Amino acid sequence: MITISAAIGRYGRLVIEALLRRGVQAEGIVAAVRDPQKATDLAAKGVQIREADYDRPETLVLAFAGTDKLLLVPSNVVGQRFTHMERAVTAAVEAGVGQIAYAGFINGDTSTLRLGEEHKQTEAFIEASGLPYVFLRNGAYIEVYAGDLGNIGYALSTGLLTGAAGFGQVSGASRDDLAEAAAVVLTSHARGNAVYELAGTPFTVDDIARTISDLTGKPLVYHDMPVEQYAQVLVAAGLPGFLAVIVSDTSFATQRGDWYSDSSDLPRLLGRPSTRLTDVVEATLKRNGLL
């Protein structure tokens, strides 16, 4: 049995879809979710729905019972992710889970990202747990750069896409590709521990701006600025101070090489090249009503 935590998130749902495409029977998949009422569409497909709330540890052992492989998807609560993952891993040990696959960040062991510290702590805790593990170190989602955070509409209105990434390279990939890679790993019969650096074809934020401009026919250029100034711009746009620091640092980390990898793990698992940047950007713009 394969259990997906945080399964009603976009990534978790895509993993379940990929598992079904690979022939995994729906009844052999558990969607472990905080609110089962939000997973009725998955239940309609025959997927088992179990309550699993990271803030209520007592729900986790029951949710993970009978699990051969657990895809542990971290929560989106910055500052509490490690606490949540610590509870989940402890529950996985108690439930006798066969293997944990953890969805973290690319270069998880060396990254200097502030946002990556909790992923680093989680990987170390999983290693210490004694459970067999797989670390799925996901490259940055191209969709985030292309409009999923809602900033592209404003950027197109001003003609400027701002950031602190310089011309550093991002080995990003689509959520679909990363979810498919996870499904490949989860359906593999390989045992033991493994680490996958899931890197797509590198691009710069300038490439993103030019691609969006080409697709929409509207002028858009990338405007780079010092990381401190970018944080101030984010605060002026309404982002809370602590979050502005994290977002600006995440952008600046591109210059430090934290989002780049020359790993071929992703295309090897997919059995094909990762989806082209242009195709992912186009689909994202359409989904967000910008094309």
Coordinates of C-alpha atoms in Angstrom, one line a residue:
M1 CA 0.0 0.0 0.0
I2 CA 1.2 3.5 -0.9
T3 CA 0.2 6.4 1.3
I4 CA 0.5 10.1 0.2
S5 CA 0.5 12.7 2.9
A6 CA -0.9 16.2 2.3
A7 CA -2.6 14.5 -0.6
I8 CA -5.1 17.3 -1.4
G9 CA -2.3 19.7 -2.4
R10 CA -1.5 20.1 -6.0
Y11 CA 1.6 18.0 -5.9
G12 CA 0.0 15.2 -3.9
R13 CA -2.9 15.0 -6.2
L14 CA -0.6 14.8 -9.2
V15 CA 1.3 12.0 -7.6
I16 CA -1.9 10.0 -7.1
E17 CA -2.9 10.6 -10.7
A18 CA 0.5 9.4 -11.8
L19 CA 0.3 6.3 -9.7
L20 CA -3.1 5.4 -11.2
R21 CA -1.7 5.9 -14.7
R22 CA 1.1 3.5 -13.8
G23 CA -1.5 0.8 -13.0
V24 CA -1.6 1.0 -9.2
Q25 CA -5.0 0.0 -8.0
A26 CA -7.0 2.8 -6.4
E27 CA -7.7 0.8 -3.3
G28 CA -3.9 0.3 -2.8
I29 CA -3.5 4.1 -2.5
V30 CA -4.2 6.1 0.7
A31 CA -4.7 9.8 0.6
A32 CA -3.7 11.0 4.0
V33 CA -5.3 14.4 4.4
R34 CA -6.1 17.0 7.0
D35 CA -9.7 17.5 5.9
P36 CA -11.3 14.4 4.3
Q37 CA -14.2 16.5 3.1
K38 CA -11.8 18.1 0.6
A39 CA -10.8 14.7 -0.9
T40 CA -14.2 13.5 -2.1
D41 CA -13.1 13.5 -5.7
L42 CA -10.3 11.1 -4.8
A43 CA -12.7 8.9 -2.8
A44 CA -14.9 8.8 -6.0
K45 CA -11.9 7.2 -7.8
G46 CA -11.6 4.5 -5.2
V47 CA -8.7 5.9 -3.3
Q48 CA -8.7 5.3 0.5
I49 CA -9.1 8.6 2.4
R50 CA -7.7 8.8 5.9
E51 CA -7.5 11.8 8.2
A52 CA -3.9 12.9 8.9
D53 CA -3.4 16.2 10.6
Y54 CA 0.2 17.2 11.4
D55 CA -1.2 19.3 14.3
R56 CA -2.9 16.3 15.7
P57 CA -0.3 13.5 16.0
E58 CA -2.8 11.0 17.2
T59 CA -4.3 10.9 13.7
L60 CA -1.0 10.0 12.0
V61 CA -0.4 6.5 13.3
L62 CA -3.8 5.4 12.2
A63 CA -3.4 7.1 8.8
F64 CA -0.1 5.3 8.2
A65 CA -1.1 1.9 9.4
G66 CA -0.4 -0.9 6.8
T67 CA 1.7 1.4 4.6
D68 CA 4.5 -0.1 2.6
K69 CA 5.7 3.2 1.2
L70 CA 4.9 6.6 2.5
L71 CA 5.4 9.7 0.4
L72 CA 5.9 12.4 3.0
V73 CA 4.9 15.8 1.6
P74 CA 5.8 18.6 4.0
S75 CA 3.3 21.2 5.2
N76 CA 3.3 24.7 3.9
V77 CA 3.6 26.3 7.3
V78 CA 7.0 28.0 7.4
G79 CA 8.6 27.6 10.8
Q80 CA 6.6 24.6 11.7
R81 CA 7.5 22.2 8.9
F82 CA 10.2 20.4 10.9
T83 CA 7.9 20.0 13.9
H84 CA 5.2 18.6 11.6
M85 CA 7.6 16.2 9.8
E86 CA 9.1 15.1 13.1
R87 CA 5.7 14.0 14.3
A88 CA 5.0 12.3 11.0
V89 CA 8.2 10.3 10.9
T90 CA 7.7 9.3 14.6
A91 CA 4.2 8.1 13.6
A92 CA 5.6 6.2 10.6
V93 CA 8.1 4.3 12.8
E94 CA 5.3 3.5 15.3
A95 CA 3.0 2.3 12.4
G96 CA 5.7 0.1 11.0
V97 CA 5.9 1.9 7.6
G98 CA 8.2 0.0 5.2
Q99 CA 9.8 3.0 3.6
I100 CA 9.6 6.8 3.6
A101 CA 10.0 8.9 0.5
Y102 CA 10.5 12.6 1.5
A103 CA 9.7 15.4 -1.0
G104 CA 12.3 18.1 -0.2
F105 CA 14.4 20.7 -2.0
I106 CA 17.1 20.2 -4.6
N107 CA 20.6 20.2 -3.1
G108 CA 19.0 19.5 0.3
D109 CA 22.1 18.6 2.1
T110 CA 24.2 21.7 1.0
S111 CA 21.6 24.4 0.3
T112 CA 22.0 27.7 2.0
L113 CA 18.3 28.6 1.6
R114 CA 16.6 29.8 4.8
L115 CA 13.6 28.0 3.5
G116 CA 15.6 24.8 3.1
E117 CA 16.8 24.5 6.7
E118 CA 13.7 22.6 7.9
H119 CA 14.1 20.2 4.9
K120 CA 17.6 19.6 6.0
Q121 CA 16.5 18.9 9.6
T122 CA 13.8 16.5 8.3
E123 CA 16.2 14.5 6.2
A124 CA 18.6 14.2 9.2
F125 CA 15.7 13.0 11.4
I126 CA 14.5 10.5 8.8
E127 CA 18.1 9.1 8.5
A128 CA 18.2 8.8 12.3
S129 CA 14.8 7.0 12.4
G130 CA 16.2 3.8 11.0
L131 CA 13.5 3.5 8.4
P132 CA 14.6 2.9 4.8
Y133 CA 14.3 6.1 2.9
V134 CA 14.3 7.9 -0.4
F135 CA 14.9 11.6 -0.7
L136 CA 13.1 13.2 -3.6
R137 CA 14.9 16.5 -3.8
N138 CA 12.6 18.5 -6.1
G139 CA 13.8 21.3 -8.3
A140 CA 11.9 24.6 -8.2
Y141 CA 8.5 24.5 -9.7
I142 CA 8.5 26.3 -13.0
E143 CA 4.9 27.2 -12.4
V144 CA 5.8 29.3 -9.4
Y145 CA 8.0 31.5 -11.7
A146 CA 5.3 31.6 -14.4
G147 CA 2.4 32.9 -12.4
D148 CA 1.2 30.5 -9.8
L149 CA 1.9 33.0 -7.0
G150 CA -0.1 35.6 -8.8
N151 CA 2.6 38.2 -9.5
I152 CA 2.8 37.8 -13.2
G153 CA -0.4 39.8 -13.9
Y154 CA 1.1 42.8 -12.1
A155 CA 4.5 42.3 -13.7
L156 CA 2.8 42.4 -17.2
S157 CA 1.0 45.6 -16.3
T158 CA 4.3 47.3 -15.4
G159 CA 6.5 45.5 -17.9
L160 CA 9.0 44.6 -15.1
L161 CA 9.5 41.2 -13.4
T162 CA 11.5 41.9 -10.3
G163 CA 13.8 39.7 -8.2
A164 CA 17.2 39.2 -6.7
A165 CA 18.2 36.1 -8.7
G166 CA 20.8 37.8 -11.0
F167 CA 21.6 35.5 -13.9
G168 CA 21.9 32.4 -11.7
Q169 CA 20.5 29.2 -13.1
V170 CA 17.5 27.4 -11.9
S171 CA 17.2 23.6 -12.6
G172 CA 13.4 23.8 -12.3
A173 CA 10.8 21.4 -13.5
S174 CA 7.0 21.1 -13.8
R175 CA 5.0 19.7 -10.9
D176 CA 3.7 17.1 -13.3
D177 CA 7.2 15.9 -14.1
L178 CA 8.2 15.8 -10.4
A179 CA 5.0 14.0 -9.5
E180 CA 5.6 11.4 -12.2
A181 CA 9.2 10.9 -11.0
A182 CA 7.8 10.3 -7.5
A183 CA 5.3 7.7 -8.8
V184 CA 8.1 5.9 -10.6
V185 CA 10.1 5.7 -7.4
L186 CA 7.1 4.6 -5.3
T187 CA 6.4 1.8 -7.8
S188 CA 10.0 0.6 -7.9
H189 CA 10.9 -2.6 -6.2
A190 CA 14.3 -1.3 -5.3
R191 CA 15.1 -1.5 -1.6
G192 CA 17.6 0.4 0.5
N193 CA 18.2 4.1 0.8
A194 CA 18.5 6.5 -2.2
V195 CA 18.8 10.2 -3.0
Y196 CA 17.4 11.7 -6.2
E197 CA 18.3 15.3 -7.3
L198 CA 15.4 16.0 -9.5
A199 CA 16.7 18.8 -11.8
G200 CA 15.2 20.0 -15.1
T201 CA 16.9 21.9 -17.9
P202 CA 18.4 25.1 -16.3
F203 CA 16.9 28.5 -17.0
T204 CA 17.3 32.0 -15.6
V205 CA 14.6 34.4 -14.4
D206 CA 15.5 36.5 -17.5
D207 CA 14.5 33.4 -19.6
I208 CA 11.2 33.3 -17.8
A209 CA 10.5 37.0 -18.5
R210 CA 11.4 36.6 -22.2
T211 CA 9.3 33.5 -22.5
I212 CA 6.2 35.2 -20.9
S213 CA 6.7 38.2 -23.2
D214 CA 7.0 36.0 -26.3
L215 CA 3.8 34.1 -25.4
T216 CA 1.7 37.0 -24.4
G217 CA 3.0 39.5 -26.9
K218 CA 3.4 42.0 -24.1
P219 CA 6.8 43.6 -23.1
L220 CA 8.3 42.1 -20.0
V221 CA 11.9 42.3 -18.8
Y222 CA 13.6 41.1 -15.7
H223 CA 14.7 43.8 -13.3
D224 CA 17.3 42.6 -10.8
M225 CA 18.0 44.4 -7.6
P226 CA 19.9 43.8 -4.3
V227 CA 18.3 41.3 -2.0
E228 CA 17.6 43.9 0.7
Q229 CA 15.9 46.2 -1.8
Y230 CA 13.8 43.3 -3.1
A231 CA 12.7 42.5 0.4
Q232 CA 11.6 46.1 0.8
V233 CA 9.7 46.0 -2.4
L234 CA 7.9 42.9 -1.3
V235 CA 6.9 44.5 2.0
A236 CA 5.6 47.6 0.2
A237 CA 3.5 45.2 -1.9
G238 CA 1.9 43.9 1.3
L239 CA 4.0 40.8 2.2
P240 CA 4.7 40.4 5.9
G241 CA 8.3 41.3 6.8
F242 CA 9.4 37.8 7.8
L243 CA 7.9 36.3 4.6
A244 CA 9.5 39.1 2.5
V245 CA 12.9 38.1 3.9
I246 CA 12.3 34.4 3.1
V247 CA 11.0 35.1 -0.4
S248 CA 13.9 37.5 -1.2
D249 CA 16.4 35.1 0.1
T250 CA 14.9 32.3 -2.0
S251 CA 15.4 34.5 -5.0
F252 CA 18.9 35.5 -4.1
A253 CA 19.8 31.9 -3.4
T254 CA 19.8 31.4 -7.2
Q255 CA 22.9 33.5 -7.4
R256 CA 24.5 31.3 -4.8
G257 CA 23.8 28.2 -6.9
D258 CA 21.3 26.7 -4.5
W259 CA 18.7 26.0 -7.3
Y260 CA 21.1 24.5 -9.8
S261 CA 22.1 20.9 -10.4
D262 CA 23.5 19.0 -13.3
S263 CA 21.9 15.8 -12.1
S264 CA 20.3 13.6 -14.7
D265 CA 18.1 11.8 -12.2
L266 CA 14.8 13.4 -13.4
P267 CA 15.0 12.5 -17.1
R268 CA 16.4 9.1 -16.2
L269 CA 13.4 8.3 -14.0
L270 CA 10.9 9.8 -16.6
G271 CA 12.5 8.0 -19.4
R272 CA 12.4 11.2 -21.4
P273 CA 13.6 14.8 -21.2
S274 CA 11.8 17.0 -18.7
T275 CA 9.0 19.2 -20.1
R276 CA 10.2 22.3 -22.0
L277 CA 10.1 25.6 -20.2
T278 CA 8.0 27.2 -22.9
D279 CA 5.3 24.5 -22.6
V280 CA 5.1 24.7 -18.8
V281 CA 5.0 28.5 -18.9
E282 CA 2.3 28.5 -21.5
A283 CA 0.1 26.0 -19.6
T284 CA 0.6 28.1 -16.4
L285 CA -0.4 31.3 -18.0
K286 CA -3.5 29.7 -19.5
R287 CA -4.5 28.2 -16.1
N288 CA -4.2 31.6 -14.5
G289 CA -6.2 33.4 -17.2
L290 CA -3.2 35.3 -18.5
L291 CA -3.2 33.8 -22.0

